[in-house]
Amino acid sequence: MLHVGIDDTDSPSGMCTTYISCLIIDKLKVCGYTIKGYPRLIRLNPFTPHKTRGNGAVSFRLEVREEDEIKKVKDVVLSLVSRLSELKNDDTNPGVVFYEGEISESLERFALDAIRRILTIEDAKRLADKIGAEVYEYKNGRGIIGALAAIGCPLPDKTYELIAYRSPENYGKKRKIDKESVKRMDKETYPETFDNIDDDYIAIEPHTPCPILYGIRGESPKALIRAHQMIKVGEKIERYCIFETNQHTDQHIQKVDSISQMRQFSCYLVTGEVKDMPRIIEGGHVFFTLKDDTGEIECAAYEPTKDFRKTIMKLRPGDKVKVFGGIGVHGTLNIEKIKIEHVKPLIRYENPICSCGKRMKSAGKNKGFKCPNCGKKSDDQKIPKRIPRSLKEGYYEVPTCARRHLSKPLIRMGIKGCS
Ligand code: ATP
């Protein structure tokens, strides 16, 4: 089995590694090669400093044994990557990896590290050398990290994405996708497809000048094809491709026992207690401090998370929560989902009511109470009164428009979210 991994071919002004891979695959098919299964779109660490957008890398597999066949495949792959990559962009450093053989444990571990940590080009080269993978580096060759990870990534849970590509003459122009047809498609195919639309925002449509017209995400290729057939567009679809992916599987989330174990640029599931009142800062970003016996961390629901921030604003000191999220460049834990495990009852202490019906007043320190109406005195204690909390225990998630590629929606977890 020959595995091919490709990454870092695009730039913010154009191209897309999935598109180049799709062209390569179509060309290989024309040349008579059979691709094994679906090509794979693997999302890596969302905090990788050099990512263009969603830190995605692609791999695919072919059953080829003869030397001249393998050489032909390599020629097709390398010539298209050389020709189509955005090599003029300073931060585009394509990498291509060819690997013949079984996916070893070390390769799987490398892929999981690329999803959960920050790696170096040397890490990738060392592993490639060890397992006998052939690497092709363009410019500084950083793309070999993603290319190798895309080959090695295990997919115990997976989703699919159907990506429809525009005709090149339309690149950069406004996309013509009929919103009503997307709404209808969502209504008829959800939850077999998901994250299609968010109120009036078409979530399947990218907002960059890349070759993608739309991408539909879902549980099976069959559901995606049905959904794709339901979408009406006012421009030509040049081609489409279905990818098997680790998107929306929470593969980036590491469960930790304590706050002190967490590191920057990684994503976690952590349990703790709300330490202070949530606060909102200019720009509409909401923060609160989460604590446990080992330390504390600032948790953030940024402005793009929209109404999710209202839930966070309802937290109070003493509430017990489980937070799913990643520690970004500012050192805050960016919340993707939260489970409110325990809403702490809030108690307010009130002065007792006099027998005449009026609320009593303090008669001075340690002197009990006195009625301002009839003058009656009392040695009673203040009376505890429970203040109603509007926050319900349960799971809450950010809206579709703010969801990370890797983040698992509650619907995929079989959980009904609260709102
Ligand atoms: P797109 O989503 O549009 O394909 P992108 O966001 O995937 O673009 P790339 O152009 O692929 O961005 O750039 C990401 C770069 O970061 C690649 O060179 C990749 O090899 C590298 N990379 C990926 N994961 C890691 C990691 N965990 N540590 C260090 N580098 C990484």
Coordinates of C-alpha atoms and ligand atoms in Angstrom, one line a residue:
M1 CA 0.0 0.0 0.0
L2 CA 1.3 3.4 -0.9
H3 CA 0.3 6.3 1.4
V4 CA 0.5 9.9 0.1
G5 CA 0.4 12.8 2.4
I6 CA 0.2 16.5 1.4
D7 CA 0.2 19.7 3.3
D8 CA 0.9 23.5 3.3
T9 CA 0.2 24.3 -0.3
D10 CA -2.1 27.2 0.1
S11 CA -2.0 30.8 1.3
P12 CA -4.6 33.3 2.6
S13 CA -5.0 34.6 -1.0
G14 CA -5.8 31.3 -2.7
M15 CA -5.6 27.6 -3.3
C16 CA -6.4 24.8 -0.9
T17 CA -4.6 21.5 -0.1
T18 CA -7.9 19.6 -0.5
Y19 CA -8.4 21.0 -4.0
I20 CA -4.8 20.1 -5.1
S21 CA -5.4 16.6 -3.7
C22 CA -8.7 16.3 -5.5
L23 CA -7.0 17.2 -8.8
I24 CA -4.2 14.7 -8.1
I25 CA -6.7 12.0 -7.4
D26 CA -8.8 12.7 -10.5
K27 CA -5.6 12.6 -12.6
L28 CA -4.5 9.3 -11.1
K29 CA -7.9 7.8 -11.7
V30 CA -7.7 8.9 -15.4
C31 CA -4.3 7.2 -15.5
G32 CA -6.0 4.0 -14.3
Y33 CA -5.1 4.0 -10.6
T34 CA -7.6 3.0 -7.9
I35 CA -7.7 5.1 -4.7
K36 CA -8.3 2.9 -1.7
G37 CA -11.3 4.2 0.4
Y38 CA -11.8 7.9 0.7
P39 CA -9.1 10.5 0.8
R40 CA -8.6 11.8 4.3
L41 CA -8.8 15.4 5.5
I42 CA -7.1 15.5 8.9
R43 CA -7.3 18.6 11.1
L44 CA -4.2 19.2 13.2
N45 CA -3.5 21.4 16.2
P46 CA -5.8 24.4 16.0
F47 CA -3.1 26.5 17.6
T48 CA -0.3 25.8 15.2
P49 CA 1.4 29.1 14.6
H50 CA 1.9 28.7 10.8
K51 CA -1.5 27.6 9.8
T52 CA -3.3 29.4 7.0
R53 CA -6.9 28.7 8.1
G54 CA -8.1 25.4 9.6
N55 CA -4.8 23.5 9.8
G56 CA -5.9 20.7 7.5
A57 CA -3.7 18.2 5.8
V58 CA -4.7 15.5 3.3
S59 CA -3.7 11.9 2.7
F60 CA -4.8 9.1 0.4
R61 CA -3.9 5.4 -0.3
L62 CA -3.3 3.4 -3.5
E63 CA -2.7 -0.3 -4.1
V64 CA 0.5 -0.1 -6.2
R65 CA 3.4 -2.5 -6.2
E66 CA 5.4 -2.1 -9.4
E67 CA 8.3 0.3 -9.3
D68 CA 7.3 2.1 -12.5
E69 CA 3.7 2.5 -11.2
I70 CA 5.0 4.0 -8.0
K71 CA 7.3 6.3 -9.9
K72 CA 4.3 7.4 -12.1
V73 CA 2.2 8.2 -9.0
K74 CA 5.0 10.2 -7.5
D75 CA 5.5 12.2 -10.7
V76 CA 1.8 13.1 -10.9
V77 CA 1.7 14.1 -7.2
L78 CA 4.9 16.2 -7.2
S79 CA 4.3 17.9 -10.5
L80 CA 0.8 19.1 -9.5
V81 CA 2.0 20.2 -6.0
S82 CA 4.9 22.1 -7.6
R83 CA 2.7 23.7 -10.2
L84 CA -0.3 24.6 -8.1
S85 CA 1.1 25.5 -4.6
E86 CA 1.2 29.1 -3.6
L87 CA 5.0 29.0 -3.5
K88 CA 5.4 32.8 -3.8
N89 CA 3.7 33.3 -0.4
D90 CA 6.3 33.6 2.4
D91 CA 4.5 31.2 4.7
T92 CA 3.7 28.5 2.2
N93 CA 6.1 25.6 2.6
P94 CA 4.6 22.5 1.0
G95 CA 5.5 19.0 2.1
V96 CA 4.8 15.7 0.4
V97 CA 5.3 12.3 2.0
F98 CA 5.2 8.9 0.4
Y99 CA 5.1 5.9 2.6
E100 CA 4.8 2.2 1.8
G101 CA 3.8 -0.1 4.6
E102 CA 1.7 -0.5 7.6
I103 CA 0.7 2.4 9.8
S104 CA 2.9 1.8 12.9
E105 CA 2.3 2.9 16.4
S106 CA 5.0 5.6 16.2
L107 CA 3.3 7.1 13.2
E108 CA -0.1 7.1 14.9
R109 CA 1.5 8.7 18.0
F110 CA 3.1 11.4 15.8
A111 CA -0.3 12.2 14.3
L112 CA -1.9 12.5 17.7
D113 CA 1.0 14.7 18.8
A114 CA 0.5 16.9 15.7
I115 CA -3.1 17.3 16.8
R116 CA -2.4 17.9 20.5
R117 CA 1.1 19.6 20.6
I118 CA 3.4 21.8 18.6
L119 CA 6.0 19.8 16.6
T120 CA 9.1 20.7 14.7
I121 CA 10.2 19.9 11.1
E122 CA 13.1 17.9 12.7
D123 CA 10.5 15.7 14.6
A124 CA 8.9 14.8 11.2
K125 CA 12.2 14.1 9.5
R126 CA 13.4 11.9 12.3
L127 CA 10.3 9.8 12.2
A128 CA 10.3 9.7 8.4
D129 CA 13.9 8.4 8.5
K130 CA 13.1 5.8 11.1
I131 CA 10.1 4.3 9.2
G132 CA 11.5 4.8 5.7
A133 CA 9.0 7.4 4.5
E134 CA 10.2 9.5 1.6
V135 CA 9.8 13.2 2.1
Y136 CA 9.7 16.0 -0.4
E137 CA 10.2 19.5 1.0
Y138 CA 9.5 22.7 -0.8
K139 CA 11.1 25.8 0.6
N140 CA 11.5 25.1 4.4
G141 CA 9.3 22.0 4.0
R142 CA 7.2 22.6 7.1
G143 CA 4.3 20.8 5.3
I144 CA 6.0 17.4 6.0
I145 CA 4.7 17.7 9.6
G146 CA 1.1 17.7 8.4
A147 CA 1.7 15.4 5.5
L148 CA 3.1 12.7 7.8
A149 CA 0.4 13.2 10.4
A150 CA -2.3 12.9 7.8
I151 CA -1.0 9.5 6.8
G152 CA -0.7 8.3 10.4
C153 CA -3.8 9.6 12.0
P154 CA -6.0 6.9 13.5
L155 CA -9.8 7.4 13.0
P156 CA -11.6 5.5 15.7
D157 CA -14.4 8.0 15.3
K158 CA -14.8 9.8 12.0
T159 CA -17.1 12.1 10.0
Y160 CA -17.1 12.9 6.3
E161 CA -17.0 16.1 4.3
L162 CA -18.2 16.6 0.8
I163 CA -16.3 19.6 -0.7
A164 CA -17.6 21.2 -3.9
Y165 CA -15.1 23.3 -5.9
R166 CA -15.7 26.4 -8.0
S167 CA -14.7 26.9 -11.5
P168 CA -11.4 28.9 -11.5
E169 CA -13.0 31.9 -13.4
N170 CA -15.2 32.5 -10.2
Y171 CA -12.4 32.5 -7.7
G172 CA -12.6 35.6 -5.5
K173 CA -16.1 36.4 -6.6
K174 CA -19.2 36.3 -4.3
R175 CA -20.4 32.7 -4.0
K176 CA -23.9 32.1 -5.4
I177 CA -25.5 29.6 -3.0
D178 CA -29.2 29.6 -2.6
K179 CA -29.8 30.1 1.1
E180 CA -33.3 28.6 1.1
S181 CA -32.0 25.4 -0.5
V182 CA -29.4 25.1 2.3
K183 CA -32.1 25.6 4.9
R184 CA -34.2 22.9 3.3
M185 CA -31.3 20.6 3.0
D186 CA -30.5 21.1 6.7
K187 CA -34.1 20.5 7.7
E188 CA -34.2 17.2 5.7
T189 CA -30.8 15.8 6.5
Y190 CA -29.9 16.9 10.0
P191 CA -28.4 15.3 12.1
E192 CA -27.0 13.0 9.3
T193 CA -25.4 16.3 8.1
F194 CA -24.7 19.1 10.6
D195 CA -23.4 22.6 11.0
N196 CA -25.0 23.6 7.7
I197 CA -26.6 26.8 8.8
D198 CA -26.7 29.1 11.9
D199 CA -29.8 31.3 11.9
D200 CA -29.2 33.2 8.7
Y201 CA -25.5 32.4 8.3
I202 CA -24.6 29.8 5.7
A203 CA -22.0 27.8 7.6
I204 CA -21.1 25.5 4.6
E205 CA -19.8 28.5 2.7
P206 CA -16.2 29.6 3.2
H207 CA -15.3 33.3 3.3
T208 CA -11.9 33.3 1.7
P209 CA -10.9 33.5 -2.0
C210 CA -10.2 29.7 -2.0
P211 CA -11.4 27.2 -4.6
I212 CA -14.1 25.8 -2.3
L213 CA -17.8 26.6 -3.1
Y214 CA -19.1 24.8 -0.1
G215 CA -18.3 21.9 2.3
I216 CA -21.1 19.7 3.8
R217 CA -20.2 17.8 6.9
G218 CA -22.0 14.6 8.0
E219 CA -22.0 11.1 9.2
S220 CA -21.9 9.2 5.9
P221 CA -21.0 9.7 2.2
K222 CA -24.6 8.7 1.4
A223 CA -26.1 11.5 3.5
L224 CA -23.6 14.0 2.0
I225 CA -24.5 13.1 -1.6
R226 CA -28.2 13.5 -0.8
A227 CA -27.6 16.9 0.8
H228 CA -25.3 18.0 -2.1
Q229 CA -28.0 17.2 -4.6
M230 CA -30.4 19.4 -2.6
I231 CA -28.3 22.5 -2.8
K232 CA -29.0 25.0 -5.5
V233 CA -26.2 27.2 -6.8
G234 CA -26.0 29.9 -9.3
E235 CA -22.5 29.0 -10.6
K236 CA -20.7 26.0 -12.0
I237 CA -19.4 23.3 -9.7
E238 CA -16.1 22.2 -11.3
R239 CA -15.9 19.0 -9.3
Y240 CA -16.5 17.6 -5.8
C241 CA -14.7 15.2 -3.5
I242 CA -15.7 13.3 -0.4
F243 CA -13.1 13.2 2.4
E244 CA -13.0 11.0 5.5
T245 CA -12.1 13.2 8.4
N246 CA -11.3 13.6 12.1
Q247 CA -13.5 16.8 12.1
H248 CA -16.0 17.0 14.9
T249 CA -14.6 14.0 16.9
D250 CA -12.8 15.9 19.8
Q251 CA -9.6 14.1 18.8
H252 CA -7.8 17.3 20.0
I253 CA -9.2 17.1 23.5
Q254 CA -7.1 15.6 26.3
K255 CA -8.7 14.7 29.5
V256 CA -6.7 16.0 32.5
D257 CA -7.1 15.6 36.2
S258 CA -5.9 19.0 37.2
I259 CA -5.4 22.5 35.9
S260 CA -1.7 22.4 36.6
Q261 CA -1.3 19.7 34.0
M262 CA -2.5 22.0 31.2
R263 CA -0.1 23.6 28.7
Q264 CA -0.4 26.4 26.2
F265 CA -1.4 25.5 22.6
S266 CA -3.2 22.3 23.6
C267 CA -6.8 21.4 24.2
Y268 CA -8.3 19.8 27.2
L269 CA -11.3 18.6 29.2
V270 CA -10.9 19.9 32.7
T271 CA -13.1 20.0 35.8
G272 CA -13.1 22.8 38.3
E273 CA -15.0 25.4 40.3
V274 CA -15.9 28.9 39.2
K275 CA -13.7 31.2 41.3
D276 CA -15.1 34.7 40.6
M277 CA -17.9 36.6 38.8
P278 CA -17.8 36.4 35.0
R279 CA -16.8 39.7 33.4
I280 CA -17.3 41.2 30.0
I281 CA -14.7 43.4 28.4
E282 CA -14.7 45.8 25.5
G283 CA -15.4 43.9 22.3
G284 CA -17.9 41.7 24.0
H285 CA -15.5 38.9 25.2
V286 CA -16.5 37.1 28.4
F287 CA -14.1 35.7 31.0
F288 CA -14.2 33.8 34.3
T289 CA -11.6 32.1 36.4
L290 CA -11.7 28.4 36.9
K291 CA -9.9 26.9 39.9
D292 CA -9.0 23.6 41.5
D293 CA -6.6 22.4 44.2
T294 CA -3.6 22.8 41.8
G295 CA -4.2 26.2 40.3
E296 CA -6.4 28.4 38.2
I297 CA -7.0 29.4 34.6
E298 CA -8.8 32.2 32.9
C299 CA -11.6 30.8 30.7
A300 CA -12.9 32.8 27.7
A301 CA -16.0 32.9 25.6
Y302 CA -15.0 35.3 22.8
E303 CA -17.4 37.6 21.0
P304 CA -17.9 35.2 18.0
T305 CA -19.5 32.7 20.4
K306 CA -22.5 35.0 20.5
D307 CA -25.4 33.8 22.8
F308 CA -23.1 31.2 24.4
R309 CA -21.6 34.1 26.3
K310 CA -25.0 34.7 28.0
T311 CA -24.7 31.2 29.6
I312 CA -21.1 32.0 30.8
M313 CA -22.3 35.3 32.3
K314 CA -24.8 33.3 34.4
L315 CA -22.0 31.4 36.2
R316 CA -21.4 32.3 39.9
P317 CA -18.5 31.5 42.3
G318 CA -18.8 28.0 43.6
D319 CA -20.5 26.5 40.5
K320 CA -18.9 23.2 39.4
V321 CA -18.1 22.9 35.7
K322 CA -16.4 20.7 33.1
V323 CA -14.8 22.8 30.4
F324 CA -13.8 21.6 26.9
G325 CA -11.4 24.0 25.2
G326 CA -7.9 25.0 24.2
I327 CA -5.3 27.3 25.5
G328 CA -4.5 29.9 22.9
V329 CA -1.9 32.6 22.3
H330 CA -3.2 34.7 25.2
G331 CA -3.0 31.9 27.7
T332 CA -6.8 31.7 28.2
L333 CA -8.8 28.5 27.9
N334 CA -11.1 29.2 24.9
I335 CA -14.3 27.4 25.7
E336 CA -15.8 25.0 23.1
K337 CA -18.3 23.3 25.3
I338 CA -19.2 23.4 29.0
K339 CA -21.0 21.0 31.3
I340 CA -22.5 22.8 34.3
E341 CA -22.3 20.0 36.8
H342 CA -23.5 21.8 39.9
V343 CA -25.3 25.1 40.1
K344 CA -24.4 26.4 43.6
P345 CA -27.5 27.6 45.5
L346 CA -27.3 31.4 46.1
I347 CA -28.4 32.4 49.6
R348 CA -29.2 36.0 50.6
Y349 CA -29.6 36.7 54.4
E350 CA -32.5 39.0 55.2
N351 CA -33.7 40.7 58.4
P352 CA -36.7 39.0 60.1
I353 CA -40.3 40.3 59.6
C354 CA -42.0 41.8 62.6
S355 CA -45.3 40.5 63.9
C356 CA -46.8 43.8 62.6
G357 CA -45.7 42.8 59.1
K358 CA -42.8 45.3 58.6
R359 CA -39.3 44.2 57.9
M360 CA -37.1 44.8 61.0
K361 CA -33.9 46.8 61.0
S362 CA -30.6 46.1 62.8
A363 CA -30.6 47.5 66.3
G364 CA -26.8 47.8 66.2
K365 CA -23.9 45.4 66.2
N366 CA -24.9 42.2 68.2
K367 CA -28.0 44.0 69.4
G368 CA -30.6 42.1 67.4
F369 CA -33.3 43.8 65.4
K370 CA -35.9 46.6 65.9
C371 CA -39.1 47.2 64.1
P372 CA -39.1 50.7 62.5
N373 CA -43.0 50.6 62.6
C374 CA -44.0 49.4 66.1
G375 CA -40.6 49.5 67.9
K376 CA -40.7 45.8 68.9
K377 CA -37.3 44.2 69.5
S378 CA -36.1 40.7 68.4
D379 CA -33.0 38.5 69.0
D380 CA -33.8 36.4 66.0
Q381 CA -31.1 35.5 63.4
K382 CA -31.1 36.8 59.9
I383 CA -33.2 34.5 57.7
P384 CA -31.5 32.7 54.8
K385 CA -33.4 33.2 51.5
R386 CA -32.6 31.2 48.3
I387 CA -32.1 33.4 45.2
P388 CA -33.4 31.6 42.1
R389 CA -30.7 30.8 39.5
S390 CA -31.6 31.0 35.9
L391 CA -28.7 28.6 34.9
K392 CA -29.7 25.0 34.4
E393 CA -27.3 22.1 34.9
G394 CA -26.3 20.3 31.7
Y395 CA -24.2 20.8 28.5
Y396 CA -23.9 24.0 26.5
E397 CA -21.9 24.5 23.3
V398 CA -20.8 27.4 21.2
P399 CA -23.0 28.0 18.1
T400 CA -22.2 26.4 14.7
C401 CA -20.6 29.6 13.4
A402 CA -18.0 29.6 16.2
R403 CA -17.3 25.8 16.2
R404 CA -13.8 24.6 15.7
H405 CA -13.2 22.0 13.0
L406 CA -12.3 19.3 15.5
S407 CA -14.9 20.1 18.1
K408 CA -17.6 17.5 18.6
P409 CA -21.1 18.8 18.5
L410 CA -23.3 17.6 21.3
I411 CA -25.6 16.0 18.8
R412 CA -22.7 13.7 17.9
M413 CA -22.3 12.9 21.6
G414 CA -25.9 11.9 21.9
I415 CA -26.5 14.7 24.3
K416 CA -29.2 17.3 24.2
G417 CA -27.7 20.6 24.9
C418 CA -29.3 23.2 27.1
S419 CA -30.0 26.7 25.9
Ligands
ATP1 P1 -6.0 25.1 4.9 O1 -6.8 24.7 6.1 O2 -6.5 26.2 4.1 O3 -5.5 23.9 4.1 P2 -4.0 25.3 6.8 O4 -4.7 26.1 7.9 O5 -4.1 23.8 6.8 O6 -4.6 25.7 5.5 P3 -1.3 25.1 6.2 O7 -1.0 26.0 5.0 O8 -1.5 23.7 6.0 O9 -2.5 25.7 6.9 O10 -0.1 25.3 7.3 C1 -0.1 24.6 8.5 C2 1.4 24.3 8.7 O11 1.6 23.9 10.1 C3 1.9 23.1 7.9 O12 3.2 23.4 7.5 C4 1.9 21.9 8.8 O13 2.8 20.9 8.5 C5 2.2 22.6 10.1 N1 1.7 21.9 11.3 C6 0.6 21.3 11.4 N2 0.4 20.8 12.7 C7 1.5 21.2 13.4 C8 1.9 21.0 14.7 N3 1.2 20.3 15.6 N4 3.1 21.5 15.1 C9 3.8 22.2 14.2 N5 3.5 22.4 12.9 C10 2.3 21.9 12.5

